[in-house]
GROMACS .gro file of C-alpha atoms in nm:
model
  515
    1MET     CA    1   0.465  -0.223   9.841
    2GLU     CA    2   0.370  -0.063   9.512
    3CYS     CA    3   0.449  -0.095   9.142
    4PRO     CA    4   0.803   0.025   9.081
    5GLN     CA    5   0.697   0.218   8.775
    6HIS     CA    6   0.410   0.379   8.979
    7ALA     CA    7   0.151   0.241   8.729
    8LYS     CA    8  -0.036   0.115   9.029
    9GLN     CA    9  -0.045   0.252   9.380
   10VAL     CA   10  -0.184   0.133   9.703
   11ASN     CA   11  -0.517   0.323   9.806
   12ASP     CA   12  -0.408   0.559  10.088
   13GLN     CA   13  -0.690   0.635  10.332
   14VAL     CA   14  -0.481   0.795  10.598
   15ALA     CA   15  -0.605   1.133  10.509
   16ALA     CA   16  -0.975   1.024  10.566
   17VAL     CA   17  -0.877   0.899  10.916
   18LYS     CA   18  -0.707   1.234  10.985
   19GLU     CA   19  -1.018   1.421  10.868
   20ALA     CA   20  -1.236   1.210  11.107
   21ILE     CA   21  -0.994   1.289  11.396
   22ALA     CA   22  -1.000   1.654  11.309
   23ALA     CA   23  -1.380   1.654  11.287
   24GLY     CA   24  -1.404   1.537  11.650
   25LYS     CA   25  -1.529   1.194  11.565
   26ARG     CA   26  -1.460   0.901  11.793
   27VAL     CA   27  -1.208   0.689  11.608
   28LEU     CA   28  -1.188   0.326  11.686
   29VAL     CA   29  -0.886   0.128  11.566
   30SER     CA   30  -0.896  -0.246  11.491
   31LEU     CA   31  -0.527  -0.356  11.498
   32ALA     CA   32  -0.453  -0.682  11.316
   33PRO     CA   33  -0.274  -0.942  11.519
   34SER     CA   34   0.020  -0.930  11.284
   35PHE     CA   35   0.110  -0.591  11.428
   36ILE     CA   36   0.344  -0.756  11.686
   37ALA     CA   37   0.572  -0.875  11.386
   38SER     CA   38   0.548  -0.546  11.190
   39PHE     CA   39   0.682  -0.270  11.411
   40PRO     CA   40   1.001  -0.394  11.552
   41GLU     CA   41   1.107  -0.046  11.660
   42TYR     CA   42   0.805  -0.028  11.906
   43SER     CA   43   0.701  -0.241  12.206
   44PRO     CA   44   0.334  -0.327  12.190
   45GLY     CA   45   0.259  -0.065  12.473
   46GLN     CA   46   0.463   0.217  12.292
   47LEU     CA   47   0.277   0.134  11.952
   48LEU     CA   48  -0.065   0.178  12.140
   49ALA     CA   49   0.063   0.492  12.303
   50ALA     CA   50   0.168   0.640  11.966
   51LEU     CA   51  -0.189   0.554  11.831
   52ARG     CA   52  -0.355   0.732  12.113
   53ARG     CA   53  -0.128   1.038  12.055
   54LEU     CA   54  -0.252   1.044  11.676
   55GLY     CA   55  -0.599   1.056  11.791
   56ALA     CA   56  -0.734   0.704  11.842
   57ALA     CA   57  -1.004   0.690  12.105
   58VAL     CA   58  -1.039   0.311  12.126
   59ILE     CA   59  -0.775   0.049  12.027
   60GLU     CA   60  -0.875  -0.318  12.003
   61GLU     CA   61  -0.713  -0.633  11.873
   62THR     CA   62  -0.878  -0.748  11.560
   63ALA     CA   63  -0.821  -1.096  11.723
   64VAL     CA   64  -1.145  -1.018  11.918
   65GLY     CA   65  -1.313  -1.060  11.590
   66ALA     CA   66  -1.120  -1.385  11.507
   67GLU     CA   67  -1.251  -1.531  11.821
   68VAL     CA   68  -1.610  -1.516  11.670
   69VAL     CA   69  -1.476  -1.668  11.340
   70SER     CA   70  -1.287  -1.930  11.510
   71SER     CA   71  -1.589  -2.042  11.724
   72PHE     CA   72  -1.798  -2.051  11.390
   73TYR     CA   73  -1.536  -2.297  11.233
   74ARG     CA   74  -1.539  -2.531  11.531
   75SER     CA   75  -1.921  -2.547  11.546
   76SER     CA   76  -1.947  -2.591  11.162
   77LEU     CA   77  -1.714  -2.895  11.162
   78GLU     CA   78  -1.931  -3.059  11.429
   79THR     CA   79  -2.232  -3.050  11.182
   80ARG     CA   80  -2.074  -3.035  10.830
   81ASP     CA   81  -1.971  -3.331  10.602
   82GLN     CA   82  -1.838  -3.118  10.322
   83THR     CA   83  -1.487  -2.976  10.319
   84LEU     CA   84  -1.485  -2.633  10.472
   85ILE     CA   85  -1.244  -2.369  10.345
   86SER     CA   86  -1.152  -2.075  10.575
   87ALA     CA   87  -1.289  -1.736  10.444
   88CYS     CA   88  -1.058  -1.502  10.657
   89CYS     CA   89  -0.845  -1.403  10.354
   90PRO     CA   90  -1.012  -1.192  10.092
   91VAL     CA   91  -0.766  -1.294   9.822
   92ILE     CA   92  -0.855  -1.665   9.875
   93VAL     CA   93  -1.236  -1.563   9.871
   94ASN     CA   94  -1.193  -1.374   9.548
   95LEU     CA   95  -0.972  -1.656   9.396
   96ILE     CA   96  -1.238  -1.920   9.452
   97GLU     CA   97  -1.538  -1.708   9.349
   98LYS     CA   98  -1.378  -1.631   9.025
   99TYR     CA   99  -1.155  -1.920   8.933
  100TYR     CA  100  -1.291  -2.218   9.136
  101PRO     CA  101  -1.656  -2.133   9.124
  102GLU     CA  102  -1.735  -2.501   9.188
  103LEU     CA  103  -1.585  -2.467   9.532
  104VAL     CA  104  -1.783  -2.174   9.660
  105SER     CA  105  -2.016  -2.409   9.852
  106ASN     CA  106  -1.697  -2.511  10.041
  107LEU     CA  107  -1.618  -2.148  10.162
  108ALA     CA  108  -1.699  -2.092  10.521
  109PRO     CA  109  -2.024  -1.887  10.525
  110VAL     CA  110  -1.882  -1.636  10.774
  111VAL     CA  111  -1.739  -1.293  10.758
  112SER     CA  112  -1.362  -1.233  10.804
  113PRO     CA  113  -1.219  -1.130  11.162
  114MET     CA  114  -1.203  -0.764  11.033
  115ILE     CA  115  -1.567  -0.744  10.943
  116ALA     CA  116  -1.660  -0.932  11.265
  117HIS     CA  117  -1.468  -0.703  11.486
  118GLY     CA  118  -1.604  -0.400  11.311
  119LYS     CA  119  -1.951  -0.505  11.390
  120LEU     CA  120  -1.862  -0.573  11.747
  121LEU     CA  121  -1.705  -0.220  11.772
  122ARG     CA  122  -2.012  -0.053  11.617
  123GLU     CA  123  -2.247  -0.241  11.850
  124ARG     CA  124  -2.043  -0.112  12.163
  125TYR     CA  125  -1.957   0.232  12.055
  126GLY     CA  126  -2.236   0.334  11.814
  127ASP     CA  127  -2.281   0.389  11.453
  128ASP     CA  128  -2.164   0.736  11.472
  129SER     CA  129  -1.804   0.608  11.538
  130PHE     CA  130  -1.545   0.597  11.285
  131VAL     CA  131  -1.387   0.244  11.247
  132VAL     CA  132  -1.038   0.199  11.117
  133PHE     CA  133  -0.863  -0.127  11.038
  134ALA     CA  134  -0.479  -0.138  11.034
  135GLY     CA  135  -0.315  -0.436  10.883
  136PRO     CA  136  -0.057  -0.570  10.644
  137CYS     CA  137  -0.305  -0.667  10.365
  138ILE     CA  138  -0.373  -0.452  10.053
  139ALA     CA  139  -0.682  -0.671   9.970
  140LYS     CA  140  -0.849  -0.554  10.295
  141ILE     CA  141  -0.884  -0.219  10.150
  142ASP     CA  142  -1.133  -0.354   9.883
  143GLU     CA  143  -1.303  -0.582  10.134
  144GLY     CA  144  -1.355  -0.283  10.373
  145SER     CA  145  -1.499  -0.074  10.091
  146LYS     CA  146  -1.793  -0.316  10.005
  147ASP     CA  147  -2.149  -0.230  10.084
  148GLY     CA  148  -2.254  -0.311  10.436
  149SER     CA  149  -1.908  -0.310  10.564
  150PRO     CA  150  -1.872  -0.167  10.920
  151ILE     CA  151  -1.530  -0.053  10.846
  152ASP     CA  152  -1.491   0.318  10.748
  153ALA     CA  153  -1.113   0.314  10.645
  154VAL     CA  154  -0.840   0.063  10.607
  155ILE     CA  155  -0.476   0.157  10.638
  156THR     CA  156  -0.182  -0.068  10.589
  157PHE     CA  157   0.105  -0.104  10.833
  158GLU     CA  158   0.339   0.064  10.602
  159GLN     CA  159   0.113   0.370  10.579
  160LEU     CA  160   0.065   0.369  10.964
  161ASN     CA  161   0.438   0.351  11.005
  162GLU     CA  162   0.492   0.647  10.789
  163TRP     CA  163   0.224   0.844  10.984
  164LEU     CA  164   0.391   0.744  11.310
  165ARG     CA  165   0.739   0.874  11.179
  166HIS     CA  166   0.587   1.211  11.155
  167GLY     CA  167   0.432   1.191  11.495
  168GLY     CA  168   0.769   1.208  11.676
  169GLY     CA  169   0.910   0.960  11.928
  170VAL     CA  170   0.708   0.779  12.206
  171THR     CA  171   0.837   0.707  12.553
  172GLN     CA  172   0.484   0.629  12.719
  173THR     CA  173   0.315   0.301  12.692
  174ASP     CA  174  -0.061   0.213  12.682
  175THR     CA  175  -0.285  -0.089  12.675
  176PHE     CA  176  -0.564  -0.229  12.463
  177ASP     CA  177  -0.909  -0.128  12.549
  178ARG     CA  178  -1.015  -0.494  12.495
  179ARG     CA  179  -0.773  -0.789  12.486
  180ALA     CA  180  -0.829  -1.101  12.276
  181PHE     CA  181  -0.831  -1.471  12.361
  182ALA     CA  182  -0.480  -1.581  12.342
  183ASN     CA  183  -0.527  -1.856  12.079
  184ALA     CA  184  -0.697  -1.604  11.841
  185ARG     CA  185  -0.368  -1.414  11.812
  186TYR     CA  186  -0.229  -1.717  11.622
  187PHE     CA  187  -0.449  -1.618  11.317
  188PRO     CA  188  -0.168  -1.430  11.123
  189ILE     CA  189   0.056  -1.732  11.088
  190THR     CA  190   0.025  -2.054  10.890
  191GLY     CA  191  -0.160  -2.304  11.098
  192GLY     CA  192  -0.278  -2.032  11.338
  193ILE     CA  193  -0.637  -2.047  11.229
  194LEU     CA  194  -0.655  -2.424  11.293
  195LYS     CA  195  -0.483  -2.377  11.624
  196SER     CA  196  -0.733  -2.131  11.745
  197PHE     CA  197  -1.004  -2.387  11.761
  198VAL     CA  198  -0.859  -2.747  11.741
  199ASP     CA  199  -0.551  -2.942  11.825
  200CYS     CA  200  -0.406  -3.108  11.513
  201GLU     CA  201  -0.061  -3.237  11.388
  202THR     CA  202   0.090  -3.106  11.082
  203THR     CA  203   0.064  -3.454  10.929
  204ASP     CA  204  -0.307  -3.464  10.983
  205THR     CA  205  -0.474  -3.524  10.644
  206GLU     CA  206  -0.817  -3.410  10.771
  207MET     CA  207  -0.693  -3.069  10.860
  208ILE     CA  208  -0.474  -2.890  10.605
  209ALA     CA  209  -0.302  -2.562  10.633
  210VAL     CA  210  -0.170  -2.403  10.320
  211ASP     CA  211  -0.010  -2.078  10.247
  212GLY     CA  212   0.122  -1.892   9.926
  213ILE     CA  213  -0.113  -1.839   9.633
  214ARG     CA  214   0.031  -2.116   9.411
  215GLN     CA  215   0.016  -2.373   9.688
  216CYS     CA  216  -0.341  -2.275   9.754
  217MET     CA  217  -0.430  -2.305   9.390
  218SER     CA  218  -0.293  -2.645   9.376
  219VAL     CA  219  -0.482  -2.761   9.672
  220PHE     CA  220  -0.799  -2.614   9.533
  221SER     CA  221  -0.732  -2.794   9.205
  222SER     CA  222  -0.685  -3.124   9.403
  223LEU     CA  223  -1.008  -3.070   9.592
  224ALA     CA  224  -1.206  -2.984   9.278
  225HIS     CA  225  -1.076  -3.306   9.119
  226GLY     CA  226  -1.149  -3.530   9.413
  227GLU     CA  227  -0.782  -3.608   9.486
  228VAL     CA  228  -0.817  -3.469   9.843
  229SER     CA  229  -1.113  -3.434  10.070
  230PRO     CA  230  -1.018  -3.287  10.416
  231ARG     CA  231  -1.266  -3.172  10.670
  232PHE     CA  232  -1.095  -2.823  10.683
  233ILE     CA  233  -0.846  -2.626  10.476
  234GLU     CA  234  -0.697  -2.326  10.612
  235ALA     CA  235  -0.572  -2.100  10.321
  236LEU     CA  236  -0.373  -1.791  10.336
  237ALA     CA  237  -0.252  -1.617  10.012
  238CYS     CA  238   0.078  -1.493  10.142
  239ASP     CA  239   0.363  -1.718  10.199
  240GLY     CA  240   0.382  -1.761  10.588
  241GLY     CA  241   0.056  -1.605  10.647
  242CYS     CA  242  -0.047  -1.246  10.720
  243ILE     CA  243   0.276  -1.175  10.900
  244ASN     CA  244   0.438  -1.179  10.552
  245GLY     CA  245   0.158  -0.960  10.394
  246PRO     CA  246   0.271  -0.719  10.103
  247ALA     CA  247   0.228  -0.403  10.330
  248CYS     CA  248   0.363  -0.533  10.663
  249GLY     CA  249   0.652  -0.309  10.653
  250ASN     CA  250   0.907  -0.547  10.818
  251ALA     CA  251   1.176  -0.731  10.613
  252GLN     CA  252   1.256  -0.990  10.891
  253SER     CA  253   1.227  -1.354  10.794
  254ILE     CA  254   0.890  -1.529  10.836
  255ALA     CA  255   1.065  -1.762  11.102
  256ALA     CA  256   1.158  -1.450  11.309
  257LYS     CA  257   0.802  -1.307  11.274
  258ARG     CA  258   0.645  -1.645  11.391
  259VAL     CA  259   0.851  -1.633  11.700
  260GLN     CA  260   0.726  -1.279  11.785
  261VAL     CA  261   0.364  -1.389  11.731
  262ALA     CA  262   0.419  -1.697  11.957
  263LYS     CA  263   0.578  -1.484  12.220
  264PHE     CA  264   0.280  -1.237  12.205
  265VAL     CA  265   0.018  -1.506  12.245
  266LYS     CA  266   0.179  -1.628  12.569
  267ASP     CA  267   0.228  -1.262  12.696
  268ASN     CA  268  -0.105  -1.145  12.824
  269GLY     CA  269  -0.385  -1.298  12.619
  270LEU     CA  270  -0.727  -1.392  12.778
  271LYS     CA  271  -0.779  -1.745  12.882
  272GLN     CA  272  -1.139  -1.723  12.789
  273ARG     CA  273  -1.311  -1.593  12.483
  274ASN     CA  274  -1.494  -1.238  12.492
  275PRO     CA  275  -1.869  -1.259  12.523
  276VAL     CA  276  -2.059  -1.192  12.205
  277SER     CA  277  -2.414  -1.065  12.146
  278ASP     CA  278  -2.663  -1.302  11.996
  279SER     CA  279  -2.818  -1.011  11.818
  280LEU     CA  280  -2.531  -0.967  11.573
  281ASP     CA  281  -2.521  -1.162  11.244
  282PHE     CA  282  -2.169  -1.289  11.125
  283THR     CA  283  -2.280  -1.500  10.843
  284ARG     CA  284  -2.204  -1.439  10.482
  285GLN     CA  285  -2.320  -1.591  10.162
  286HIS     CA  286  -2.049  -1.623   9.899
  287GLN     CA  287  -2.141  -1.617   9.521
  288ALA     CA  288  -1.966  -1.756   9.232
  289ILE     CA  289  -1.842  -1.489   8.981
  290PRO     CA  290  -1.689  -1.715   8.707
  291LEU     CA  291  -1.482  -1.548   8.447
  292ASP     CA  292  -1.647  -1.600   8.116
  293TYR     CA  293  -1.369  -1.684   7.875
  294VAL     CA  294  -1.379  -1.925   7.580
  295SER     CA  295  -1.107  -2.165   7.593
  296PRO     CA  296  -0.892  -2.143   7.276
  297ALA     CA  297  -0.808  -2.433   7.053
  298GLU     CA  298  -0.490  -2.632   7.098
  299SER     CA  299  -0.367  -2.501   6.752
  300GLN     CA  300  -0.413  -2.133   6.870
  301ILE     CA  301  -0.232  -2.199   7.195
  302ARG     CA  302   0.065  -2.370   7.000
  303GLU     CA  303   0.075  -2.097   6.747
  304VAL     CA  304   0.121  -1.824   7.033
  305MET     CA  305   0.372  -2.033   7.195
  306GLN     CA  306   0.578  -2.067   6.881
  307GLN     CA  307   0.556  -1.699   6.823
  308SER     CA  308   0.731  -1.652   7.155
  309GLY     CA  309   0.997  -1.900   7.076
  310LYS     CA  310   0.841  -2.201   7.267
  311LEU     CA  311   0.896  -2.462   6.991
  312THR     CA  312   0.966  -2.736   7.220
  313LYS     CA  313   0.891  -2.835   7.587
  314ALA     CA  314   1.248  -2.747   7.679
  315ASP     CA  315   1.190  -2.393   7.565
  316GLU     CA  316   0.905  -2.341   7.820
  317LYS     CA  317   1.090  -2.181   8.101
  318ASN     CA  318   0.783  -2.147   8.323
  319CYS     CA  319   0.952  -1.865   8.504
  320GLY     CA  320   0.643  -1.683   8.604
  321ALA     CA  321   0.761  -1.333   8.520
  322CYS     CA  322   0.455  -1.289   8.296
  323GLY     CA  323   0.236  -1.331   8.602
  324TYR     CA  324   0.110  -1.674   8.505
  325ASN     CA  325   0.213  -2.009   8.642
  326SER     CA  326   0.332  -2.149   8.309
  327CYS     CA  327   0.428  -2.045   7.958
  328ARG     CA  328   0.103  -2.238   7.844
  329ASP     CA  329  -0.120  -2.050   8.080
  330ASN     CA  330   0.016  -1.716   7.944
  331ALA     CA  331  -0.040  -1.830   7.596
  332ILE     CA  332  -0.402  -1.906   7.689
  333ALA     CA  333  -0.443  -1.569   7.830
  334ILE     CA  334  -0.299  -1.427   7.520
  335CYS     CA  335  -0.545  -1.596   7.305
  336GLN     CA  336  -0.825  -1.477   7.546
  337GLY     CA  337  -0.706  -1.113   7.522
  338MET     CA  338  -0.604  -1.096   7.894
  339SER     CA  339  -0.229  -1.083   7.814
  340SER     CA  340   0.015  -1.009   7.544
  341ILE     CA  341   0.325  -1.171   7.400
  342ASP     CA  342   0.533  -0.879   7.521
  343THR     CA  343   0.474  -1.001   7.873
  344CYS     CA  344   0.703  -1.303   7.807
  345VAL     CA  345   1.041  -1.178   7.941
  346PRO     CA  346   1.265  -1.444   7.794
  347TYR     CA  347   1.106  -1.381   7.453
  348MET     CA  348   1.150  -1.007   7.487
  349ARG     CA  349   1.504  -1.049   7.605
  350SER     CA  350   1.579  -1.284   7.311
  351LYS     CA  351   1.401  -1.032   7.079
  352ALA     CA  352   1.608  -0.749   7.212
  353GLU     CA  353   1.928  -0.942   7.193
  354SER     CA  354   1.830  -1.039   6.831
  355PHE     CA  355   1.795  -0.670   6.740
  356ALA     CA  356   2.093  -0.580   6.908
  357ASN     CA  357   2.303  -0.851   6.735
  358ILE     CA  358   2.165  -0.745   6.404
  359ILE     CA  359   2.265  -0.381   6.466
  360VAL     CA  360   2.615  -0.472   6.594
  361ASP     CA  361   2.676  -0.726   6.317
  362ASN     CA  362   2.580  -0.484   6.044
  363SER     CA  363   2.764  -0.171   6.194
  364LEU     CA  364   3.027  -0.018   5.981
  365ASN     CA  365   3.204   0.057   6.318
  366ALA     CA  366   3.445  -0.214   6.463
  367ILE     CA  367   3.326  -0.315   6.796
  368ILE     CA  368   3.538  -0.524   7.032
  369VAL     CA  369   3.432  -0.652   7.370
  370LEU     CA  370   3.710  -0.710   7.631
  371ASP     CA  371   3.720  -0.834   7.995
  372GLU     CA  372   3.928  -0.681   8.270
  373ARG     CA  373   4.241  -0.867   8.147
  374LEU     CA  374   4.200  -0.712   7.806
  375THR     CA  375   4.111  -1.065   7.662
  376VAL     CA  376   3.895  -1.042   7.355
  377GLN     CA  377   3.529  -1.165   7.447
  378SER     CA  378   3.355  -1.075   7.128
  379PHE     CA  379   3.383  -0.859   6.814
  380ASN     CA  380   3.163  -0.797   6.513
  381PRO     CA  381   3.254  -0.857   6.132
  382SER     CA  382   3.369  -0.495   6.096
  383ALA     CA  383   3.629  -0.551   6.359
  384ALA     CA  384   3.746  -0.865   6.193
  385GLY     CA  385   3.779  -0.677   5.869
  386MET     CA  386   3.985  -0.391   6.016
  387PHE     CA  387   4.234  -0.576   6.246
  388GLY     CA  388   4.233  -0.912   6.097
  389ARG     CA  389   4.436  -0.828   5.815
  390ARG     CA  390   4.788  -0.935   5.966
  391GLN     CA  391   4.643  -1.211   6.183
  392ASP     CA  392   4.303  -1.329   6.253
  393LEU     CA  393   4.127  -1.146   6.546
  394MET     CA  394   4.029  -1.426   6.774
  395LYS     CA  395   3.821  -1.469   7.099
  396GLY     CA  396   4.031  -1.548   7.401
  397ARG     CA  397   4.336  -1.379   7.293
  398SER     CA  398   4.477  -1.057   7.442
  399LEU     CA  399   4.414  -0.737   7.265
  400THR     CA  400   4.786  -0.651   7.319
  401ASP     CA  401   4.869  -0.902   7.043
  402TYR     CA  402   4.690  -0.669   6.797
  403MET     CA  403   4.757  -0.304   6.913
  404ASP     CA  404   4.893  -0.064   7.192
  405CYS     CA  405   4.645  -0.095   7.483
  406ALA     CA  406   4.773   0.201   7.713
  407ASP     CA  407   4.471   0.420   7.650
  408VAL     CA  408   4.238   0.115   7.725
  409LEU     CA  409   4.416   0.049   8.053
  410SER     CA  410   4.391   0.407   8.170
  411ALA     CA  411   4.006   0.423   8.080
  412MET     CA  412   3.953   0.099   8.262
  413GLN     CA  413   4.142   0.229   8.578
  414THR     CA  414   3.941   0.559   8.585
  415GLY     CA  415   3.614   0.394   8.472
  416ASN     CA  416   3.556   0.712   8.256
  417LYS     CA  417   3.435   0.691   7.890
  418VAL     CA  418   3.689   0.817   7.636
  419GLY     CA  419   3.561   0.937   7.300
  420GLY     CA  420   3.657   1.109   6.981
  421ARG     CA  421   4.026   1.019   7.002
  422ARG     CA  422   4.206   0.996   6.667
  423VAL     CA  423   4.425   0.691   6.644
  424GLU     CA  424   4.639   0.577   6.369
  425PHE     CA  425   4.741   0.205   6.308
  426PRO     CA  426   5.003   0.218   6.038
  427GLU     CA  427   5.055  -0.152   6.048
  428TYR     CA  428   4.701  -0.196   5.935
  429GLY     CA  429   4.682   0.106   5.705
  430LEU     CA  430   4.419   0.256   5.940
  431ILE     CA  431   4.318   0.595   6.081
  432THR     CA  432   4.030   0.567   6.329
  433GLU     CA  433   3.820   0.752   6.579
  434GLU     CA  434   3.837   0.558   6.889
  435MET     CA  435   3.578   0.538   7.180
  436ILE     CA  436   3.645   0.344   7.486
  437VAL     CA  437   3.348   0.258   7.721
  438PRO     CA  438   3.422   0.083   8.041
  439VAL     CA  439   3.127  -0.117   8.200
  440PRO     CA  440   3.268  -0.186   8.548
  441GLU     CA  441   2.949  -0.360   8.690
  442HIS     CA  442   3.014  -0.633   8.437
  443ASN     CA  443   3.396  -0.613   8.425
  444LEU     CA  444   3.387  -0.546   8.041
  445ILE     CA  445   3.535  -0.269   7.814
  446PHE     CA  446   3.381  -0.185   7.488
  447LEU     CA  447   3.597  -0.043   7.198
  448ILE     CA  448   3.437   0.122   6.902
  449PHE     CA  449   3.663   0.226   6.612
  450SER     CA  450   3.522   0.425   6.312
  451ASP     CA  451   3.736   0.378   6.013
  452VAL     CA  452   3.813   0.745   5.895
  453THR     CA  453   4.110   0.642   5.664
  454GLY     CA  454   3.919   0.742   5.352
  455GLN     CA  455   3.808   1.068   5.500
  456GLU     CA  456   4.170   1.147   5.626
  457ARG     CA  457   4.300   1.068   5.267
  458ARG     CA  458   4.043   1.294   5.114
  459ASN     CA  459   4.124   1.558   5.374
  460ARG     CA  460   4.489   1.532   5.297
  461GLU     CA  461   4.429   1.552   4.915
  462LEU     CA  462   4.215   1.864   4.975
  463GLU     CA  463   4.480   2.015   5.195
  464GLU     CA  464   4.748   1.937   4.929
  465MET     CA  465   4.533   2.091   4.669
  466LYS     CA  466   4.495   2.412   4.880
  467GLN     CA  467   4.858   2.428   4.923
  468GLU     CA  468   4.927   2.381   4.545
  469THR     CA  469   4.651   2.641   4.469
  470VAL     CA  470   4.826   2.889   4.705
  471GLU     CA  471   5.163   2.826   4.554
  472ARG     CA  472   5.025   2.884   4.208
  473ALA     CA  473   4.856   3.199   4.320
  474LYS     CA  474   5.180   3.312   4.460
  475GLN     CA  475   5.364   3.250   4.128
  476ILE     CA  476   5.104   3.440   3.929
  477ILE     CA  477   5.119   3.723   4.167
  478ASN     CA  478   5.496   3.735   4.137
  479ARG     CA  479   5.482   3.745   3.755
  480GLN     CA  480   5.225   4.024   3.756
  481MET     CA  481   5.433   4.214   3.986
  482HIS     CA  482   5.735   4.175   3.765
  483VAL     CA  483   5.540   4.280   3.465
  484ALA     CA  484   5.405   4.584   3.633
  485GLN     CA  485   5.744   4.674   3.738
  486GLU     CA  486   5.877   4.645   3.378
  487ILE     CA  487   5.583   4.852   3.256
  488ALA     CA  488   5.650   5.109   3.510
  489GLY     CA  489   6.006   5.112   3.403
  490LEU     CA  490   5.922   5.170   3.046
  491LEU     CA  491   5.673   5.431   3.119
  492GLY     CA  492   5.927   5.618   3.335
  493GLU     CA  493   6.179   5.617   3.042
  494THR     CA  494   5.916   5.741   2.780
  495THR     CA  495   5.806   5.996   3.013
  496ALA     CA  496   6.152   6.134   3.055
  497GLU     CA  497   6.215   6.138   2.685
  498THR     CA  498   5.885   6.314   2.616
  499LYS     CA  499   5.962   6.572   2.876
  500SER     CA  500   6.310   6.643   2.730
  501THR     CA  501   6.175   6.673   2.388
  502LEU     CA  502   5.903   6.910   2.487
  503LEU     CA  503   6.152   7.127   2.677
  504GLU     CA  504   6.375   7.146   2.364
  505LEU     CA  505   6.077   7.240   2.155
  506ILE     CA  506   5.972   7.517   2.389
  507SER     CA  507   6.329   7.651   2.390
  508ILE     CA  508   6.341   7.667   2.020
  509LEU     CA  509   6.002   7.835   1.983
  510LYS     CA  510   6.133   8.102   2.235
  511GLU     CA  511   6.433   8.175   2.030
  512LYS     CA  512   6.250   8.228   1.711
  513GLY     CA  513   5.999   8.455   1.890
  514VAL     CA  514   6.278   8.686   2.011
  515ARG     CA  515   6.415   8.725   1.673
   0.00000   0.00000   0.00000
């Protein structure tokens, strides 16, 4: 699961695992118990065989580490009066440390199943091994990279699935090198952590199981304000638990995934917990990391909300598209510099629509919007001015009442845009350039008419002027030709007379010379 605009991408550590395998290191894989609900195309045995073929030397269930955590929760409840909050989910731990620092002392002082299992693997196989955790959680990547972590690489199930696709098909089966206590396999589903160490009813107010980040925040707020005080709170950030993690790679329903987990628990899980060395330390101290932001004044909050069009309570959509639970929370974040007014989708949509309306309303082109029945849905003032001269252009009326729609029907049937067509409307005294834009996904048709009547009139006047000029030029040329012909005729007559006279003169002179 990644940002659709690729502004953020999940850190991919598959390359590091491949390098470790190529270097001949012993690669130990800790497989999260939600795997059973993330690879529907593989049976458990086939998945393990595929991992072996990729280069895994040892494959164990992370649920082996969950056994340690589960035992810690059980023993802590026997000696603790304060509410205990599960610390398996790194998102929950970060949430409390930053946003509910007053509840840090309620977090169970124990590592997560991933870290616990990593320590167990290193104890059994040595520190020179390369430990890989594979699971559905993106937050585990950050948890696994912290100082002192026994995990060398974290890969998501989506990344693993992609790697497996390039590894070819699998027909063989394999088994875990170490199986987990059956009830520890319940960890990835809502209520599963509780079920791993205690029997309780869903109506039990002493033991609360909550999933989904918003529901968790609601419970934490209630705990901080003294509205609830259970003995234990199982908290998982993802709706439905880890089986619905952001990188689980399976789009099946949460209910379907729960069924698969339940079946796997009953399959071949151990009846007893695995032995654990007393030399290993699984405790963890949580620290408050409160975000130091100054709370803005109420007047500042109201000013921001008014800027985004939240003038009344009814204007507050609380849609969550901005990433905050309410419009007020977003306004506070804007005041604190953590957000911007552009993150409000309804506001930006209203703003875009407002700009679009300004452009359409002030366009010199006539714009008419029709539905698939050629009924007028909307039009701008220019359209009313052009086609409302004989009768008012009205919404809900058929466009056929105003003009011939044969071209519109043709464009609607083909779905192709038609542009640059010259269309005359003698009844309106109009000459236009027409564009037809079908929008089939919304069953709408946009008609755009550019009034070129004045331009056509000028073009005609210019053409008439050209024709008149040509006619006048022809007349002048004809006159010139006539004059030239007359001059030529006169010159011919004069030349003949001159020749005759000169010949007579020569004849006379010759006669006198003879004498």
